Short mmCIF file of C-alpha atoms in Angstrom, two decimals:
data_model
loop_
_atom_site.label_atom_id
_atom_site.label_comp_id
_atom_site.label_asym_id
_atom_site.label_seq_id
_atom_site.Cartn_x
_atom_site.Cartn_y
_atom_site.Cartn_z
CA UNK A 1 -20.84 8.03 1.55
CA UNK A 2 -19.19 7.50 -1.98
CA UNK A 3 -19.70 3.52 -2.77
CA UNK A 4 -16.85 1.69 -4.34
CA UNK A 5 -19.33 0.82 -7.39
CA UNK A 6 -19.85 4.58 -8.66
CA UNK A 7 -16.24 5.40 -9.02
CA UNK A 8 -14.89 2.09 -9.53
CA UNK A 9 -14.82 2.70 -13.44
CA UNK A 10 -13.32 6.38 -12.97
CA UNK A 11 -10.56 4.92 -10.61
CA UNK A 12 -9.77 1.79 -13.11
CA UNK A 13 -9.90 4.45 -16.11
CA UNK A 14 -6.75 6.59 -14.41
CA UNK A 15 -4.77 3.12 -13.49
CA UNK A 16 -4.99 2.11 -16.77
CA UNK A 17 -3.68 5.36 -18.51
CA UNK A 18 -0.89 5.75 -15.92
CA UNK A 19 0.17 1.97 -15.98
CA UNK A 20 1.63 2.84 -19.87
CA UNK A 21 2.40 6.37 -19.33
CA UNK A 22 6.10 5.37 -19.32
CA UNK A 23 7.19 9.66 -19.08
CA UNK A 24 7.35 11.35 -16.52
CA UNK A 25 9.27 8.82 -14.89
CA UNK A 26 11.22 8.75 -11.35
CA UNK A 27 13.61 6.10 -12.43
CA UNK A 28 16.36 5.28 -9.43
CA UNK A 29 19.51 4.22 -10.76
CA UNK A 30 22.55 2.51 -8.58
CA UNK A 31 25.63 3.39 -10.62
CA UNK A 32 28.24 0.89 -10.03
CA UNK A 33 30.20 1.28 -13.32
CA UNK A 34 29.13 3.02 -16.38
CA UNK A 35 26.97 2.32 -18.81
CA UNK A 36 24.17 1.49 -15.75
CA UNK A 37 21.80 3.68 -16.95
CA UNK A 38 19.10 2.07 -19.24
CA UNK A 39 17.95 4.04 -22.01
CA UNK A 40 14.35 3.80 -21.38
CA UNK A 41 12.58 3.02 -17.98
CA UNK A 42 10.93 0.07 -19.40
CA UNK A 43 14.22 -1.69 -19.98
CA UNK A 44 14.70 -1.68 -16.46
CA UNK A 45 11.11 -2.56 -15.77
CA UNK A 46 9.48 -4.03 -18.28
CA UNK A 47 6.53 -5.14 -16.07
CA UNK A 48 5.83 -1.63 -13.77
CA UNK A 49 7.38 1.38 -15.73
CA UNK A 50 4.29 3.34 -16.06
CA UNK A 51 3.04 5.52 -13.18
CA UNK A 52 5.78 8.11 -12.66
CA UNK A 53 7.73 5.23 -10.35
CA UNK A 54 8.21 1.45 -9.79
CA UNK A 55 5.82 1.38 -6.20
CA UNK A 56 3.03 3.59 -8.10
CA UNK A 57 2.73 1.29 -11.21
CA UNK A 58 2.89 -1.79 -8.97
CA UNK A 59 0.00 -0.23 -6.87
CA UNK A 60 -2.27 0.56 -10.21
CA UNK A 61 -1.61 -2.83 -11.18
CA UNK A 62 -3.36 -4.03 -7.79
CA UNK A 63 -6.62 -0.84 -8.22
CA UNK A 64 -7.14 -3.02 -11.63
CA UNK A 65 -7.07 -6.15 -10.35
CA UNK A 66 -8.85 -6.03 -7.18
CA UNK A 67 -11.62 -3.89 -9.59
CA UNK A 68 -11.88 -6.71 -12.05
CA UNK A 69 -12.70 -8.96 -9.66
CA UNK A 70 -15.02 -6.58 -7.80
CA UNK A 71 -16.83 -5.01 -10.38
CA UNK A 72 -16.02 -6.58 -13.62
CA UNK A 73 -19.31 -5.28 -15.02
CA UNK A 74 -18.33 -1.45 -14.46
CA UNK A 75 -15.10 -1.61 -15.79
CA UNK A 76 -13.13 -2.18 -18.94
CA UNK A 77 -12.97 -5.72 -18.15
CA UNK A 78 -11.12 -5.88 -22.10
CA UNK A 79 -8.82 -3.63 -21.48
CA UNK A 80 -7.58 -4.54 -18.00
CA UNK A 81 -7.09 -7.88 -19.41
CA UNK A 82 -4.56 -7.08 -22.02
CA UNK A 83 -2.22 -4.94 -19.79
CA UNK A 84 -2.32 -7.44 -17.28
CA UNK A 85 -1.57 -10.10 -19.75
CA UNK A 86 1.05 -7.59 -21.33
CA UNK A 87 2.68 -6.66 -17.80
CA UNK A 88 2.20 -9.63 -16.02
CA UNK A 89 4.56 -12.48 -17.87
CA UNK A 90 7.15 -14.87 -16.50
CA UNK A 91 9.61 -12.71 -18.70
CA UNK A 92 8.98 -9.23 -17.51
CA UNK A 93 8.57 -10.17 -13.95
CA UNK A 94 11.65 -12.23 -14.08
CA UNK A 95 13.65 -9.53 -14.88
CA UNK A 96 11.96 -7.52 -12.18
CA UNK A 97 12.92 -9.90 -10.08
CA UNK A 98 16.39 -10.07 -11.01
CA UNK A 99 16.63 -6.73 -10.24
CA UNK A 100 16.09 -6.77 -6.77
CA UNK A 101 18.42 -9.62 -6.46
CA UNK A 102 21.02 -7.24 -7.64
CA UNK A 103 19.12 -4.02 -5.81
CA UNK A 104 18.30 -5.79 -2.17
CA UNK A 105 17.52 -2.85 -0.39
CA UNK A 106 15.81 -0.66 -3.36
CA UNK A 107 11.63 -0.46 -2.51
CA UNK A 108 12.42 -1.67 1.03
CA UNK A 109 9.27 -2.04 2.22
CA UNK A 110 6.84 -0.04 0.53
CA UNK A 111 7.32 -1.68 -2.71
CA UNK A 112 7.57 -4.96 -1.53
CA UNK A 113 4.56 -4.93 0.41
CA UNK A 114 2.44 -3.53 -2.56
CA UNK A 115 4.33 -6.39 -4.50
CA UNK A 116 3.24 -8.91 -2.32
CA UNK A 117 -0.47 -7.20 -2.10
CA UNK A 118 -0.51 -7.63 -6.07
CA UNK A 119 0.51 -11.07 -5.66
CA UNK A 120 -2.20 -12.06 -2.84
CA UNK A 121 -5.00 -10.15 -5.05
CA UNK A 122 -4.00 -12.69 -8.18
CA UNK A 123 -3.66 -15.54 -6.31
CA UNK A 124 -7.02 -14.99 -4.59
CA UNK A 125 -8.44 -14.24 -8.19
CA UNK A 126 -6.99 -17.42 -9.45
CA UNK A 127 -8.39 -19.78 -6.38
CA UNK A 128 -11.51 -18.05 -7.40
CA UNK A 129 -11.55 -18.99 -11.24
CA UNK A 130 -11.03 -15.62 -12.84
CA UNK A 131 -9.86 -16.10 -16.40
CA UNK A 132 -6.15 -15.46 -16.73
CA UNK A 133 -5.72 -14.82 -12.95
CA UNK A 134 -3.77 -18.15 -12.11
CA UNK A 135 -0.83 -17.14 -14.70
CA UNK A 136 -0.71 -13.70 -13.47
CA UNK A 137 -0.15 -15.11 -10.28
CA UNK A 138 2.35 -17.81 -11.50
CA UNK A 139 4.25 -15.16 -13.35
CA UNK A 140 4.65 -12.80 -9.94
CA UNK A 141 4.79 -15.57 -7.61
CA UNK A 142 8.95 -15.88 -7.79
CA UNK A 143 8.79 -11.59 -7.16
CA UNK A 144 6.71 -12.50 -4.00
CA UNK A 145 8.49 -14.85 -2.79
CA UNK A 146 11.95 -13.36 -3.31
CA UNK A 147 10.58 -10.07 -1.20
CA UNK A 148 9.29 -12.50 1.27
CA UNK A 149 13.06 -14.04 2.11
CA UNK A 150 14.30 -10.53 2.03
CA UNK A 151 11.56 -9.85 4.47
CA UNK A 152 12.83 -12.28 6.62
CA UNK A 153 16.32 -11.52 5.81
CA UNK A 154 16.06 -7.63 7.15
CA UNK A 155 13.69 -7.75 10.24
CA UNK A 156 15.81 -9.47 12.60
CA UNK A 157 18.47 -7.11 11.72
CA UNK A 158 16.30 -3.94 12.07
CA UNK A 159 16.59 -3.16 15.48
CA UNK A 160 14.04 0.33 14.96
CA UNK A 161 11.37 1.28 12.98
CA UNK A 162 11.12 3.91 10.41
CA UNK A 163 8.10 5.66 11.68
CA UNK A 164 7.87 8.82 9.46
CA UNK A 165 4.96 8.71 6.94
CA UNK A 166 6.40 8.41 3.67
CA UNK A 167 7.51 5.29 1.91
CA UNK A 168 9.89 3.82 4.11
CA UNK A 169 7.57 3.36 7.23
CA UNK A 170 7.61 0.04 8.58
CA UNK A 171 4.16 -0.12 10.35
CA UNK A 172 2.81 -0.34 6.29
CA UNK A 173 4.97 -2.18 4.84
CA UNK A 174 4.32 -5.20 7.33
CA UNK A 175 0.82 -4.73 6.69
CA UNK A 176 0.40 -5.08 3.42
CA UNK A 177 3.10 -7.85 3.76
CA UNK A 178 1.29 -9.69 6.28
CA UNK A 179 -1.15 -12.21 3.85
CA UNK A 180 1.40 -13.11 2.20
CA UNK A 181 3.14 -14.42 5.27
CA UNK A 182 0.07 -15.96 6.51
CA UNK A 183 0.00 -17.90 3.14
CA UNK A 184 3.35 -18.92 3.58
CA UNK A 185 2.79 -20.01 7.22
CA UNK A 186 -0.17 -22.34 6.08
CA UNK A 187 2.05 -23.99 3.67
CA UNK A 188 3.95 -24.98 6.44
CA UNK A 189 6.81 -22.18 6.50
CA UNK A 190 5.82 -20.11 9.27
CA UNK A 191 9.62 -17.60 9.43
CA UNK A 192 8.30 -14.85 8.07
CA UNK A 193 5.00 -14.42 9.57
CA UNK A 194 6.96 -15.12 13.17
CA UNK A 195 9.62 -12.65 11.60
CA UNK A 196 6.64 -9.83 11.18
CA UNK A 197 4.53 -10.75 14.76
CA UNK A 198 8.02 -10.08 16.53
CA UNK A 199 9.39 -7.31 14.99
CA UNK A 200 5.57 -5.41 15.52
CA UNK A 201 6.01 -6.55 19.27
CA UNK A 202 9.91 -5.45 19.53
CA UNK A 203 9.10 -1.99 17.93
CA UNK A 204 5.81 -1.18 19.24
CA UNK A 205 4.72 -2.84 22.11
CA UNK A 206 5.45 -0.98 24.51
CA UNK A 207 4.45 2.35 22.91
CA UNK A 208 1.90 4.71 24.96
CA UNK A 209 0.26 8.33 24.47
CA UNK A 210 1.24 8.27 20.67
CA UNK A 211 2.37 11.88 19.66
CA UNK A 212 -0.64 12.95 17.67
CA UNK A 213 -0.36 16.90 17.77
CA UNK A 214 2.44 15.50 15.53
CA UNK A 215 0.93 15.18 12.58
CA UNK A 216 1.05 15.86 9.88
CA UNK A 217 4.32 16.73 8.75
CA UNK A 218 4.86 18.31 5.20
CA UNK A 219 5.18 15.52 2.74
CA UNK A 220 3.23 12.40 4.54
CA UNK A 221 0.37 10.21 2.80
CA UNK A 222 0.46 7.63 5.83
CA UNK A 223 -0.22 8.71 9.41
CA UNK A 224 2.94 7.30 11.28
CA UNK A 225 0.28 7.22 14.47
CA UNK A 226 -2.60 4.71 12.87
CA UNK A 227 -0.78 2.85 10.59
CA UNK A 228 0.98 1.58 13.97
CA UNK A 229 -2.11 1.10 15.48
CA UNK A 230 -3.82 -0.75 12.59
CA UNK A 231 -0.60 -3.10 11.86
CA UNK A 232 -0.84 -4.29 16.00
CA UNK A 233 -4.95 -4.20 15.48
CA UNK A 234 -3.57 -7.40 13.02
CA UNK A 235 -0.62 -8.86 15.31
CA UNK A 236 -1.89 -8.49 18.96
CA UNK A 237 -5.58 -10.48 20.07
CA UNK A 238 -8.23 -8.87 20.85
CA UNK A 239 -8.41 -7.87 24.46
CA UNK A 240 -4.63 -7.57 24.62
CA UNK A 241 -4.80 -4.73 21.01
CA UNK A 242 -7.68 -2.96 23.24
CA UNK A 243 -5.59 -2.47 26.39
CA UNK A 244 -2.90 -1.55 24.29
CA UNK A 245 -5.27 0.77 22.27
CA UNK A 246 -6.50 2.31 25.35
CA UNK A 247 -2.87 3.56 26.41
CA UNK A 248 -1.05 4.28 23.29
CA UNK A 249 -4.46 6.61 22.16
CA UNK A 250 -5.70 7.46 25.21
CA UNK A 251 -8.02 10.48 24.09
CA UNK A 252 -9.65 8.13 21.48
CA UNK A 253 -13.14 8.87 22.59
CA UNK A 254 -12.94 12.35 23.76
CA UNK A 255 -13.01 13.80 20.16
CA UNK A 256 -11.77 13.60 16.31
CA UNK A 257 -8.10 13.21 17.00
CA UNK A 258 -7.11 14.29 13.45
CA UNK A 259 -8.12 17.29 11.65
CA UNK A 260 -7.98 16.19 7.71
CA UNK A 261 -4.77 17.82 6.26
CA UNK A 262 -4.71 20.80 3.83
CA UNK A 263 -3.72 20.65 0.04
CA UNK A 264 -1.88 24.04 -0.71
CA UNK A 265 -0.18 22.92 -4.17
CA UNK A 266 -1.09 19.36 -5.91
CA UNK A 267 1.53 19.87 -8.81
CA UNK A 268 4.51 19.77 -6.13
CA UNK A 269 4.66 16.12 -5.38
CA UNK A 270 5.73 16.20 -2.01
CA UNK A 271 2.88 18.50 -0.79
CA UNK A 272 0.80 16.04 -2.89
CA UNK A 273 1.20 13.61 -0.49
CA UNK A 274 -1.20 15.24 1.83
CA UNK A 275 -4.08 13.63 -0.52
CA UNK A 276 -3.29 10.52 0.31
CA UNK A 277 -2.91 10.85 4.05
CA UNK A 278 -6.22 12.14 4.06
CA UNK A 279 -7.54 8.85 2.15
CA UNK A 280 -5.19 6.44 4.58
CA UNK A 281 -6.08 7.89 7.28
CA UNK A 282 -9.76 7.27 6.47
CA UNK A 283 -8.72 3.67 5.72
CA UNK A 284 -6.65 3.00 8.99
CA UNK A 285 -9.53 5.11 11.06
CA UNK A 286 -11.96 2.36 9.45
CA UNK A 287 -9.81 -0.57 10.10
CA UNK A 288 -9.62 0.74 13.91
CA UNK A 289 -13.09 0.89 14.34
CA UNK A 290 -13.91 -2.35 13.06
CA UNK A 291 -11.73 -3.49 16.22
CA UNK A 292 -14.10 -2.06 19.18
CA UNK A 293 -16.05 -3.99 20.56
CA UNK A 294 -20.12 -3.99 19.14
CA UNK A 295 -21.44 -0.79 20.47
CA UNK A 296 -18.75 1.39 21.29
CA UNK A 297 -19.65 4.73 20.56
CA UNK A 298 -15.68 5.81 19.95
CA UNK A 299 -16.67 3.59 16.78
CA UNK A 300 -18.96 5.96 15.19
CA UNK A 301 -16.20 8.92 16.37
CA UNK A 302 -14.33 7.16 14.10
CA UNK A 303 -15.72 6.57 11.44
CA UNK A 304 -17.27 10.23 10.64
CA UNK A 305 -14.11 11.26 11.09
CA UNK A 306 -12.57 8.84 8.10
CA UNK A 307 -15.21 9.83 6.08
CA UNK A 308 -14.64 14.12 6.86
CA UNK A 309 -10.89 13.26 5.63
CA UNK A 310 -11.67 10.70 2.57
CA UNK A 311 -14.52 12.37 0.84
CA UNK A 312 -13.19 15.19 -0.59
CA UNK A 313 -10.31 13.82 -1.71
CA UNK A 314 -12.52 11.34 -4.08
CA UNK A 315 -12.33 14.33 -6.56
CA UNK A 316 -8.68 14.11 -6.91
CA UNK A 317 -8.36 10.94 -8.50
CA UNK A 318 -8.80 11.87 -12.29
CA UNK A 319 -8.82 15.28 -13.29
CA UNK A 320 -6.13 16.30 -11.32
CA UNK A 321 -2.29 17.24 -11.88
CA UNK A 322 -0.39 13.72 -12.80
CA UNK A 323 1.79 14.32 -9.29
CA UNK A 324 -1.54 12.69 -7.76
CA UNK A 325 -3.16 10.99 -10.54
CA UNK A 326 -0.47 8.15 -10.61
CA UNK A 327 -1.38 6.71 -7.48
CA UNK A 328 -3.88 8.62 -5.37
CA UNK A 329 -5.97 5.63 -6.74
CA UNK A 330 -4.62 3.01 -4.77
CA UNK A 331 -5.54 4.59 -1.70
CA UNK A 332 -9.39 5.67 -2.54
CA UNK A 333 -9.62 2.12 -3.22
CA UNK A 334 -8.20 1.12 0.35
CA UNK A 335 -10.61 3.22 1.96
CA UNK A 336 -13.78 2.54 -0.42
CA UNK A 337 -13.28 -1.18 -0.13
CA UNK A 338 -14.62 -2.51 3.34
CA UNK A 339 -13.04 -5.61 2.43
CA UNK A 340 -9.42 -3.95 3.12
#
């Protein structure tokens, strides 16, 4: 298997060329009178414009971060440094901010997850001692924490999940929101970690011989089926996530459940997707297998399986047409990363 080490300068080399690449750009704009329009995308976003769209740049931000602090040796430590010290300032993330004050539902929850992931990842590196680290995370902290209200703001009136496996599913957004709301709880404000436990439980409890024949449809990079399972892998204990395991997958053991998807066109970016399904599903198969119990042999199932979808796609990173280049990254580094 690929280690995180070899690539990890390949995979921060494509993060930081598509962090400035400010053109192409899929720039969503809310017209409520005219004149709304900004000229350039960076004067909307003058922290995340790069990356063909606000969730991709926000994601490349994280791949450079969490490989600073993981392999600091194998990348260009210099050059992370100055676009994180360029992106990452009280101004530019202020007006970030203040556009998702004025946007509330824009990036709901796939941006603010990755949002609060980049926020977690500083933080972490600033506890830690990495130069620079504790004023990135100063500077994103009021992002994070506005997404975490809204986050607390919107689940109780969410009554259903989006389960479809493109940016709006709600199984991954609550899991890459849920350290941050584990933070928050230990700092003595438990809402929005309660908010997340109970919303899991109201949507998915009760679900049972999840639909995998399914899968995949045409434009997914998330598996609807095992992000669910991975986000109530975090939410549910132990022996209570097995039983549940056992009835909402119940052919777990009896054979790969997923065959890894087919590529027919990486310049169409919806089709494009099916690259990074292949590397999340590798991730999510991973996380699931680290919750069996020592020795079960659906374990090992598992994992070849994860790494039958995420190896080939390795070669997509750089190289590639820029419809997966600007953030196919992110998720080889989900999967690559045992620590995720």
């Amino acid at each position: 298997m690929t280690s995180l080490r070899s690539v990890a300068g390949e995979l921060a080399a494509t993060a930081l060329r598509t962090v400035r690449a400010e053109y192409p750009n899929d720039l969503r704009v809310l017209y409520r009178a005219p004149g709304d329009a900004p000229a350039r995308p960076r004067d909307r976003h003058p922290a995340f414009y790069g990356s063909f769209d606000w969730h991709s740049a926000v994601e490349m931000h994280w791949v450079l971060l969490r490989l600073l602090r993981r392999f600091p040796s194998e990348v260009d430590s210099e050059a992370i440094r100055a676009v994180l010290d360029e992106h990452l300032t009280p101004e530019a993330i202020a007006a970030e901010r203040e556009y998702y004050v004025a946007s509330p539902g824009a990036q709901r929850p796939y941006g603010w997850g990755w949002a609060l992931t980049l926020h977690e990842e500083a933080a972490s590196c600033g506890r830690a001692g990495m130069d620079g680290a504790a004023s990135w995370a100063a500077a994103l902290r009021p992002l994070a924490d506005h997404f975490l209200d809204a986050i607390a703001a919107w689940l109780p009136r969410a009554p259903y999940p989006v389960r479809h496996g493109v940016h709006p599913n709600s199984a991954f957004g609550l899991v890459r929101s849920l350290p941050s709301a584990r933070r928050r709880a230990a700092d003595g404000d438990g809402a929005v970690l309660r908010a997340i436990e109970e919303a899991a439980l109201r949507w998915f409890a009760d679900d049972v011989d999840a639909p995998v024949r399914w899968e995949p449809s045409g434009a997914d990079f998330l598996s609807p089926v095992l992000t669910e399972a991975v986000l109530m892998a975090e939410v549910l204990p132990a022996p209570d996530f097995r039983s549940w395991l056992a009835a909402y997958l119940p052919g777990l053991g009896e054979g790969p459940l997923f065959e890894p998807a087919v590529v027919a066109d990486s310049s169409d970016g919806q089709t494009a997707h099916l690259h990074g399904l292949n590397l999340s599903r590798a991730w999510a198969l991973r996380r699931l297998a680290a919750g069996l119990p020592a020795g079960d042999q659906r374990g090992a199932l598992l994992l070849e399986t994860a790494r039958r979808h995420a190896e080939p796609e390795l070669a997509e990173v750089s190289g590639s047409d820029y419809m997966v280049e600007h953030w196919l990254a992110a998720y080889a580094l989900l999967w690559l990363d045992e620590e995720y």
